Amino acid sequence: MPIARNRLAFALLLAGAVPLAHAEIAIDVIGGSEISFEGLVQADYNHFGSDVADLNGDALDGRNADQELRRAELVLKGKGPGNIDWVMGYDAKADKWLDVNAKYKLGGNKQHYLQMGQFKQPNSLEELSSTKNNDFISKATITNSFATGRRLGAAYSYGSGPFAITASYFGRELTRNKAAGDGYGVRGTFAPINQDGTILHFGLSYVNRDVDGDEIKLSAKPNADLTKASLVSTGTLANADRMSTIGLESFWARGPVKLQAEYMQVDVDRYGAGAADFRGSGGYLSALWNVTGEGWKYKDGVPGTEAPSDPAAGMWQLGMRYDTIDLDDGTVQGGQMDAITAGVNYYWRSNFKLALNYVKVNSQRAGIDDNPDITEARLQFFW
C-alpha cells in the first residue's frame, strides 16, 4: 500500500537523523509530561538449507525470503503529569500499533500500578522481554506459537520485594484485522535471589481467551522469521470455544552467564460431536555468556542485557538454545519439531547490534521428516 510505504520511508528518515550514543532522545516537557523518543530498526538476512518444504519460495509477500526489513519501530514515551506514565508505539514496517497505553502508579510506586490501553499480556518471559535485546534472532517456537502478545485491555500489577503479580482482562488488538478474542491473564513471579550479580527468577502464568470465529490453527515455523512456511501445524480446528495456556518460567544469572527456560501447555476446548479437545506443549532451554564480562539486569520480572562496559570495544555474547514443540494429540497429528540454535551477538556502543545464528531443525509430521538448517543474520540500530 502507498500509505504503508510512505510511513516506512518516514521511519527510516527519522532513524537516519538520530544522533548516536543515546538510549533515548529527550524532546520536551509538555503539560507536565517529560516526552522522549525511541526507535528500533532491524534488517534480517536468512539463508535456507531447505529439506522438504521450500522455505525460501514460500516467503513473505510472495518474494524470496532471504532478506527483509524486519522492524521499523517508533515510540513516544511520557513521564507525567503526576503519577502517570504513557507510551505510544508504532511499527512502520508491519503497519501496526505496538504499546499504546497509560500507567497510573498508585502512591507513586512503579511496582504498584493500573494500566489501560494496548500492552503485552502477562505471559511468557521471552515475550515480555525487550525485542532489541532478544538473545536470538527468532524467538523460541513456543513463544511464537502459544504466547499471547499485545492486546487492548486493563491490568493491575503489584510488586513488593521479590514477589510480583499482574492480572489483566483484554480484547482484540488495536490494529484492525489482527488478533481478537476476549480473555484474561495472570502472571506471578518470585525472585528469591537478586543481589551481588546473581539473579534467580521463577514465574507462573495462565491465559484464557475466547477463540475468535470458533476456529483456530496452531502451527510453528522452523525458527526463522522471514519464511511463512510452517513445518508443524494442527490444521484448522473447528468448533473451538476457548483456549487456555499455562506457562512455567525460570532463569538464573551469575556474573556474565545466564540460563533460561520456559514450558507452555495449551488446551483448546471444543464442542460438538466428534470435536475432541486438543492439547499441545513445548519448551526451551537456553544459555548465554557475555564473553566480555558484562552482567545482567532484572526489572519488572524480566532479565535485561547490560550495556557494554567499554562502548568503544563493544560487548560479545555467545548463546545456545534447544527448543521443542509437540502438536500431536489423538486424531490431530500436527507434528513434532525440535531445533538447536547457536548464536553470537555483538553490541557496539549504545546504538548498534549485529547478530548471527545457525539453526538446525528436526521435524516430523504425518510420518514425513523435514530437517532443514537456516543461517540468519541481523543488523540492528536502536536509540
Short mmCIF file of C-alpha atoms in Angstrom, two decimals:
data_model
loop_
_atom_site.label_atom_id
_atom_site.label_comp_id
_atom_site.label_asym_id
_atom_site.label_seq_id
_atom_site.Cartn_x
_atom_site.Cartn_y
_atom_site.Cartn_z
CA MET A 1 0.00 0.00 0.00
CA PRO A 2 1.36 3.52 -0.82
CA ILE A 3 0.47 4.78 2.66
CA ALA A 4 2.44 1.98 4.34
CA ARG A 5 5.47 2.66 2.12
CA ASN A 6 5.35 6.36 2.99
CA ARG A 7 5.23 5.57 6.69
CA LEU A 8 8.21 3.26 6.32
CA ALA A 9 10.22 5.87 4.45
CA PHE A 10 9.40 8.40 7.17
CA ALA A 11 10.57 5.95 9.85
CA LEU A 12 13.91 5.38 8.12
CA LEU A 13 14.39 9.13 7.61
CA LEU A 14 13.88 9.70 11.32
CA ALA A 15 16.25 6.86 12.15
CA GLY A 16 18.97 8.33 9.98
CA ALA A 17 18.58 11.73 11.63
CA VAL A 18 19.03 10.44 15.18
CA PRO A 19 22.42 11.21 16.75
CA LEU A 20 24.41 8.27 18.08
CA ALA A 21 25.25 7.18 21.62
CA HIS A 22 21.88 7.92 23.24
CA ALA A 23 19.48 5.36 24.62
CA GLU A 24 16.59 7.72 24.00
CA ILE A 25 16.03 11.26 22.73
CA ALA A 26 14.55 13.78 25.15
CA ILE A 27 12.11 16.04 23.29
CA ASP A 28 10.37 18.46 25.64
CA VAL A 29 8.22 18.87 28.72
CA ILE A 30 4.62 19.46 27.63
CA GLY A 31 1.71 19.69 30.04
CA GLY A 32 3.83 18.31 32.86
CA SER A 33 4.90 15.28 30.80
CA GLU A 34 8.59 14.63 30.06
CA ILE A 35 8.45 13.33 26.49
CA SER A 36 11.16 11.19 24.89
CA PHE A 37 11.55 9.41 21.55
CA GLU A 38 12.88 5.88 20.98
CA GLY A 39 13.23 3.71 17.92
CA LEU A 40 14.31 0.32 16.63
CA VAL A 41 15.27 -0.69 13.08
CA GLN A 42 16.16 -4.30 12.24
CA ALA A 43 17.26 -5.70 8.88
CA ASP A 44 17.43 -9.52 8.57
CA TYR A 45 19.01 -12.00 6.17
CA ASN A 46 18.16 -15.72 6.10
CA HIS A 47 19.84 -18.45 4.09
CA PHE A 48 17.72 -21.61 3.93
CA GLY A 49 19.06 -25.12 3.56
CA SER A 50 15.60 -26.49 2.75
CA ASP A 51 14.82 -30.19 3.00
CA VAL A 52 11.20 -30.96 2.03
CA ALA A 53 9.33 -27.65 2.35
CA ASP A 54 10.64 -24.80 0.15
CA LEU A 55 11.31 -22.25 2.89
CA ASN A 56 12.63 -19.62 0.52
CA GLY A 57 9.92 -19.97 -2.10
CA ASP A 58 7.09 -19.83 0.42
CA ALA A 59 8.12 -16.37 1.54
CA LEU A 60 6.55 -13.26 2.98
CA ASP A 61 4.60 -11.20 0.43
CA GLY A 62 5.37 -13.74 -2.32
CA ARG A 63 9.04 -12.72 -2.55
CA ASN A 64 12.18 -14.68 -1.83
CA ALA A 65 12.64 -14.82 1.93
CA ASP A 66 16.37 -14.23 2.06
CA GLN A 67 16.27 -10.58 3.18
CA GLU A 68 13.74 -8.26 4.76
CA LEU A 69 13.47 -5.09 6.80
CA ARG A 70 12.10 -6.81 9.89
CA ARG A 71 11.06 -3.88 12.09
CA ALA A 72 10.92 -0.08 11.99
CA GLU A 73 9.53 0.89 15.37
CA LEU A 74 8.89 4.46 16.53
CA VAL A 75 7.99 5.05 20.17
CA LEU A 76 6.98 8.18 22.09
CA LYS A 77 7.13 7.96 25.88
CA GLY A 78 5.98 10.34 28.57
CA LYS A 79 6.59 10.62 32.30
CA GLY A 80 3.86 12.61 33.99
CA PRO A 81 1.84 14.52 34.67
CA GLY A 82 1.79 13.33 38.24
CA ASN A 83 1.91 9.56 38.69
CA ILE A 84 1.01 8.80 35.07
CA ASP A 85 3.43 7.25 32.56
CA TRP A 86 2.34 6.75 28.96
CA VAL A 87 3.68 5.23 25.75
CA MET A 88 2.66 5.28 22.08
CA GLY A 89 4.46 2.92 19.70
CA TYR A 90 4.05 2.13 16.01
CA ASP A 91 5.84 -0.32 13.70
CA ALA A 92 6.04 1.34 10.27
CA LYS A 93 7.28 -1.88 8.64
CA ALA A 94 4.41 -4.06 9.86
CA ASP A 95 1.95 -1.14 9.71
CA LYS A 96 0.61 -1.86 13.19
CA TRP A 97 0.40 -0.33 16.65
CA LEU A 98 2.72 -1.51 19.41
CA ASP A 99 2.34 -0.48 23.07
CA VAL A 100 -0.25 2.29 23.31
CA ASN A 101 -1.19 2.69 26.96
CA ALA A 102 -1.05 4.68 30.16
CA LYS A 103 0.01 3.56 33.64
CA TYR A 104 -1.14 5.13 36.86
CA LYS A 105 1.38 4.46 39.62
CA LEU A 106 -0.53 4.03 42.85
CA GLY A 107 1.23 6.01 45.55
CA GLY A 108 3.97 6.82 43.05
CA ASN A 109 5.21 3.21 43.19
CA LYS A 110 6.36 1.82 39.82
CA GLN A 111 5.65 -1.72 41.03
CA HIS A 112 2.06 -0.95 42.03
CA TYR A 113 0.00 0.40 39.14
CA LEU A 114 -3.08 0.31 36.97
CA GLN A 115 -2.63 0.12 33.20
CA MET A 116 -5.07 0.74 30.34
CA GLY A 117 -4.64 0.52 26.58
CA GLN A 118 -2.67 -1.94 24.44
CA PHE A 119 0.18 -3.81 26.10
CA LYS A 120 1.84 -7.23 26.23
CA GLN A 121 -0.28 -9.65 28.22
CA PRO A 122 1.16 -11.21 31.41
CA ASN A 123 2.63 -14.41 29.98
CA SER A 124 5.93 -15.73 28.65
CA LEU A 125 9.27 -14.48 29.94
CA GLU A 126 10.64 -14.20 26.41
CA GLU A 127 7.56 -12.42 25.01
CA LEU A 128 7.74 -9.78 27.76
CA SER A 129 11.48 -9.19 27.28
CA SER A 130 12.70 -6.26 25.19
CA THR A 131 12.82 -7.03 21.45
CA LYS A 132 16.06 -5.12 20.95
CA ASN A 133 17.83 -7.38 23.44
CA ASN A 134 16.48 -10.74 22.26
CA ASP A 135 19.03 -13.47 22.92
CA PHE A 136 18.42 -14.99 19.48
CA ILE A 137 17.13 -13.59 16.18
CA SER A 138 13.94 -15.65 16.24
CA LYS A 139 12.08 -16.18 19.48
CA ALA A 140 11.61 -19.75 20.69
CA THR A 141 8.97 -21.87 18.98
CA ILE A 142 6.53 -21.88 21.90
CA THR A 143 6.77 -18.10 22.28
CA ASN A 144 5.76 -17.55 18.66
CA SER A 145 3.11 -20.29 18.69
CA PHE A 146 1.50 -20.20 22.16
CA ALA A 147 2.13 -16.80 23.80
CA THR A 148 -0.48 -14.04 23.80
CA GLY A 149 1.04 -10.75 22.69
CA ARG A 150 -0.26 -7.20 22.72
CA ARG A 151 -3.99 -6.68 23.23
CA LEU A 152 -6.28 -3.84 24.29
CA GLY A 153 -7.29 -4.14 27.92
CA ALA A 154 -6.73 -3.20 31.52
CA ALA A 155 -4.29 -4.61 34.07
CA TYR A 156 -3.40 -4.33 37.72
CA SER A 157 0.13 -5.05 38.92
CA TYR A 158 1.55 -5.27 42.39
CA GLY A 159 5.14 -5.98 43.33
CA SER A 160 6.71 -5.99 46.78
CA GLY A 161 10.31 -7.09 47.23
CA PRO A 162 10.95 -10.36 45.38
CA PHE A 163 7.24 -11.01 44.70
CA ALA A 164 5.10 -9.55 41.90
CA ILE A 165 1.75 -10.35 40.33
CA THR A 166 -0.09 -8.94 37.31
CA ALA A 167 -3.69 -9.62 36.30
CA SER A 168 -5.36 -8.40 33.11
CA TYR A 169 -8.52 -8.50 31.06
CA PHE A 170 -8.17 -7.99 27.31
CA GLY A 171 -9.95 -7.93 23.95
CA ARG A 172 -8.65 -7.52 20.40
CA GLU A 173 -5.51 -5.88 19.07
CA LEU A 174 -5.66 -2.15 18.42
CA THR A 175 -4.71 -2.61 14.76
CA ARG A 176 -7.67 -3.71 12.67
CA ASN A 177 -7.87 -7.31 11.38
CA LYS A 178 -5.29 -8.55 13.87
CA ALA A 179 -5.74 -10.93 16.82
CA ALA A 180 -9.13 -10.96 18.56
CA GLY A 181 -10.95 -12.84 21.31
CA ASP A 182 -11.75 -11.60 24.82
CA GLY A 183 -9.81 -13.17 27.66
CA TYR A 184 -7.92 -12.74 30.89
CA GLY A 185 -4.42 -13.47 32.13
CA VAL A 186 -2.40 -13.58 35.32
CA ARG A 187 1.33 -13.90 35.97
CA GLY A 188 3.15 -14.25 39.25
CA THR A 189 6.92 -14.00 39.71
CA PHE A 190 9.31 -14.73 42.56
CA ALA A 191 12.99 -13.74 42.70
CA PRO A 192 14.47 -15.21 45.88
CA ILE A 193 17.97 -14.03 44.85
CA ASN A 194 18.70 -10.63 43.31
CA GLN A 195 21.98 -9.28 44.62
CA ASP A 196 25.76 -9.29 44.17
CA GLY A 197 25.48 -10.06 40.45
CA THR A 198 23.32 -13.16 40.99
CA ILE A 199 19.65 -13.41 39.98
CA LEU A 200 17.26 -16.35 40.40
CA HIS A 201 13.75 -15.96 39.00
CA PHE A 202 10.66 -18.17 38.86
CA GLY A 203 7.34 -17.42 37.19
CA LEU A 204 3.93 -18.94 36.57
CA SER A 205 1.33 -17.60 34.12
CA TYR A 206 -2.15 -18.51 32.90
CA VAL A 207 -4.10 -17.03 29.98
CA ASN A 208 -7.63 -18.00 28.97
CA ARG A 209 -9.34 -16.47 25.94
CA ASP A 210 -12.24 -16.90 23.58
CA VAL A 211 -11.45 -18.36 20.15
CA ASP A 212 -12.49 -15.75 17.63
CA GLY A 213 -14.77 -17.25 14.98
CA ASP A 214 -14.65 -20.62 16.77
CA GLU A 215 -11.75 -21.74 14.54
CA ILE A 216 -8.06 -21.88 15.37
CA LYS A 217 -4.86 -23.23 13.83
CA LEU A 218 -1.72 -23.79 15.87
CA SER A 219 1.50 -24.00 13.87
CA ALA A 220 5.23 -23.38 14.11
CA LYS A 221 7.85 -22.02 11.73
CA PRO A 222 11.37 -23.53 11.72
CA ASN A 223 12.78 -20.75 13.97
CA ALA A 224 13.06 -18.36 11.03
CA ASP A 225 11.03 -15.15 10.91
CA LEU A 226 11.33 -14.47 7.18
CA THR A 227 9.52 -17.56 5.93
CA LYS A 228 5.80 -18.14 6.34
CA ALA A 229 6.19 -21.91 5.89
CA SER A 230 5.19 -23.95 8.96
CA LEU A 231 6.74 -27.40 9.40
CA VAL A 232 4.21 -28.49 12.03
CA SER A 233 0.53 -27.50 12.14
CA THR A 234 -2.74 -28.72 13.60
CA GLY A 235 -4.66 -27.51 10.58
CA THR A 236 -7.88 -25.66 11.28
CA LEU A 237 -9.57 -26.84 14.47
CA ALA A 238 -13.30 -26.17 14.05
CA ASN A 239 -15.87 -25.83 16.87
CA ALA A 240 -13.20 -24.32 19.14
CA ASP A 241 -14.69 -22.43 22.08
CA ARG A 242 -11.80 -21.29 24.30
CA MET A 243 -8.04 -21.69 24.51
CA SER A 244 -6.02 -21.65 27.70
CA THR A 245 -2.24 -21.55 28.10
CA ILE A 246 -0.27 -22.26 31.24
CA GLY A 247 3.38 -21.26 31.36
CA LEU A 248 6.26 -22.08 33.68
CA GLU A 249 9.43 -19.97 33.50
CA SER A 250 12.76 -19.56 35.22
CA PHE A 251 16.16 -18.03 34.74
CA TRP A 252 19.40 -17.89 36.69
CA ALA A 253 22.17 -15.38 36.09
CA ARG A 254 25.52 -15.08 37.78
CA GLY A 255 28.22 -12.75 36.52
CA PRO A 256 28.30 -12.99 32.71
CA VAL A 257 26.30 -16.26 32.46
CA LYS A 258 22.53 -16.66 32.12
CA LEU A 259 20.46 -19.86 31.91
CA GLN A 260 16.79 -19.51 30.93
CA ALA A 261 13.93 -21.96 30.42
CA GLU A 262 10.19 -21.95 29.72
CA TYR A 263 7.48 -24.59 29.33
CA MET A 264 3.98 -24.00 27.95
CA GLN A 265 0.90 -26.17 27.63
CA VAL A 266 -2.07 -25.09 25.54
CA ASP A 267 -5.59 -26.55 25.76
CA VAL A 268 -8.31 -25.89 23.19
CA ASP A 269 -11.85 -26.59 24.39
CA ARG A 270 -14.08 -27.75 21.54
CA TYR A 271 -17.78 -28.51 21.28
CA GLY A 272 -19.99 -30.73 19.13
CA ALA A 273 -19.95 -34.40 18.18
CA GLY A 274 -16.52 -35.66 17.08
CA ALA A 275 -14.70 -32.46 18.09
CA ALA A 276 -12.33 -33.69 20.77
CA ASP A 277 -10.42 -31.21 22.92
CA PHE A 278 -6.82 -30.57 21.87
CA ARG A 279 -3.64 -30.26 23.94
CA GLY A 280 -0.22 -29.14 22.73
CA SER A 281 3.00 -28.42 24.61
CA GLY A 282 6.58 -27.32 24.25
CA GLY A 283 9.53 -25.63 25.87
CA TYR A 284 13.05 -24.32 25.53
CA LEU A 285 16.33 -24.14 27.43
CA SER A 286 18.95 -21.52 26.59
CA ALA A 287 22.39 -20.49 27.82
CA LEU A 288 24.06 -17.09 27.25
CA TRP A 289 27.61 -15.99 28.05
CA ASN A 290 28.79 -12.39 27.91
CA VAL A 291 32.32 -13.05 26.72
CA THR A 292 33.47 -9.53 27.58
CA GLY A 293 32.35 -9.93 31.21
CA GLU A 294 29.19 -7.81 31.49
CA GLY A 295 26.45 -8.94 33.84
CA TRP A 296 22.65 -8.96 33.63
CA LYS A 297 19.83 -6.69 34.81
CA TYR A 298 16.46 -7.55 36.32
CA LYS A 299 13.40 -5.31 36.08
CA ASP A 300 9.64 -5.89 36.10
CA GLY A 301 10.08 -9.65 36.24
CA VAL A 302 12.28 -9.98 33.12
CA PRO A 303 16.05 -10.11 32.53
CA GLY A 304 17.87 -7.36 30.69
CA THR A 305 21.14 -7.06 28.80
CA GLU A 306 23.75 -4.75 30.31
CA ALA A 307 25.35 -2.08 28.14
CA PRO A 308 28.94 -2.69 27.02
CA SER A 309 31.39 -1.89 29.80
CA ASP A 310 33.68 -0.45 27.12
CA PRO A 311 31.38 1.13 24.49
CA ALA A 312 34.20 1.63 22.00
CA ALA A 313 35.18 -2.05 22.11
CA GLY A 314 31.61 -3.32 22.41
CA MET A 315 30.17 -6.44 24.04
CA TRP A 316 30.25 -10.00 22.71
CA GLN A 317 27.69 -12.69 23.58
CA LEU A 318 27.65 -16.40 22.76
CA GLY A 319 24.43 -18.40 23.08
CA MET A 320 22.91 -21.83 22.60
CA ARG A 321 19.23 -22.83 22.72
CA TYR A 322 17.28 -26.05 22.43
CA ASP A 323 13.55 -25.82 21.90
CA THR A 324 10.77 -28.29 21.14
CA ILE A 325 7.05 -28.31 20.33
CA ASP A 326 4.52 -31.16 20.17
CA LEU A 327 1.26 -30.69 18.24
CA ASP A 328 0.23 -34.36 18.17
CA ASP A 329 -2.85 -35.21 20.22
CA GLY A 330 -5.29 -38.02 19.41
CA THR A 331 -6.61 -37.72 15.89
CA VAL A 332 -4.90 -34.36 15.42
CA GLN A 333 -1.45 -35.14 14.04
CA GLY A 334 0.07 -31.69 13.92
CA GLY A 335 3.62 -32.96 14.21
CA GLN A 336 6.65 -32.53 16.43
CA MET A 337 9.64 -30.26 15.96
CA ASP A 338 12.97 -29.82 17.74
CA ALA A 339 15.54 -27.12 17.00
CA ILE A 340 19.04 -26.22 18.16
CA THR A 341 20.20 -22.63 17.70
CA ALA A 342 23.76 -21.39 18.10
CA GLY A 343 24.30 -17.65 18.10
CA VAL A 344 26.71 -14.79 18.53
CA ASN A 345 25.72 -11.17 19.30
CA TYR A 346 27.86 -8.06 19.17
CA TYR A 347 26.65 -4.84 20.81
CA TRP A 348 28.63 -1.77 19.77
CA ARG A 349 28.32 1.48 21.70
CA SER A 350 24.74 2.43 22.62
CA ASN A 351 23.06 2.03 19.25
CA PHE A 352 24.18 -0.96 17.21
CA LYS A 353 23.84 -4.73 17.38
CA LEU A 354 24.99 -7.44 14.98
CA ALA A 355 23.64 -10.99 15.37
CA LEU A 356 24.45 -14.26 13.62
CA ASN A 357 22.55 -17.53 14.25
CA TYR A 358 22.72 -21.06 12.90
CA VAL A 359 19.58 -23.18 13.34
CA LYS A 360 19.29 -26.96 12.84
CA VAL A 361 15.72 -28.25 12.76
CA ASN A 362 14.34 -31.78 13.05
CA SER A 363 10.62 -32.19 12.46
CA GLN A 364 8.13 -34.93 11.70
CA ARG A 365 4.50 -34.61 10.66
CA ALA A 366 2.24 -37.41 9.44
CA GLY A 367 5.26 -39.70 9.02
CA ILE A 368 7.25 -37.22 6.90
CA ASP A 369 10.61 -35.95 8.16
CA ASP A 370 11.67 -32.41 7.28
CA ASN A 371 15.07 -31.37 8.66
CA PRO A 372 16.26 -28.03 7.27
CA ASP A 373 19.03 -25.76 8.50
CA ILE A 374 18.99 -21.96 8.45
CA THR A 375 21.72 -19.33 8.74
CA GLU A 376 20.40 -15.99 9.99
CA ALA A 377 21.96 -12.53 10.29
CA ARG A 378 20.59 -9.30 11.73
CA LEU A 379 21.77 -5.69 11.64
CA GLN A 380 20.08 -3.56 14.29
CA PHE A 381 20.05 0.15 15.06
CA PHE A 382 18.25 1.46 18.14
CA TRP A 383 18.09 4.56 20.28
#
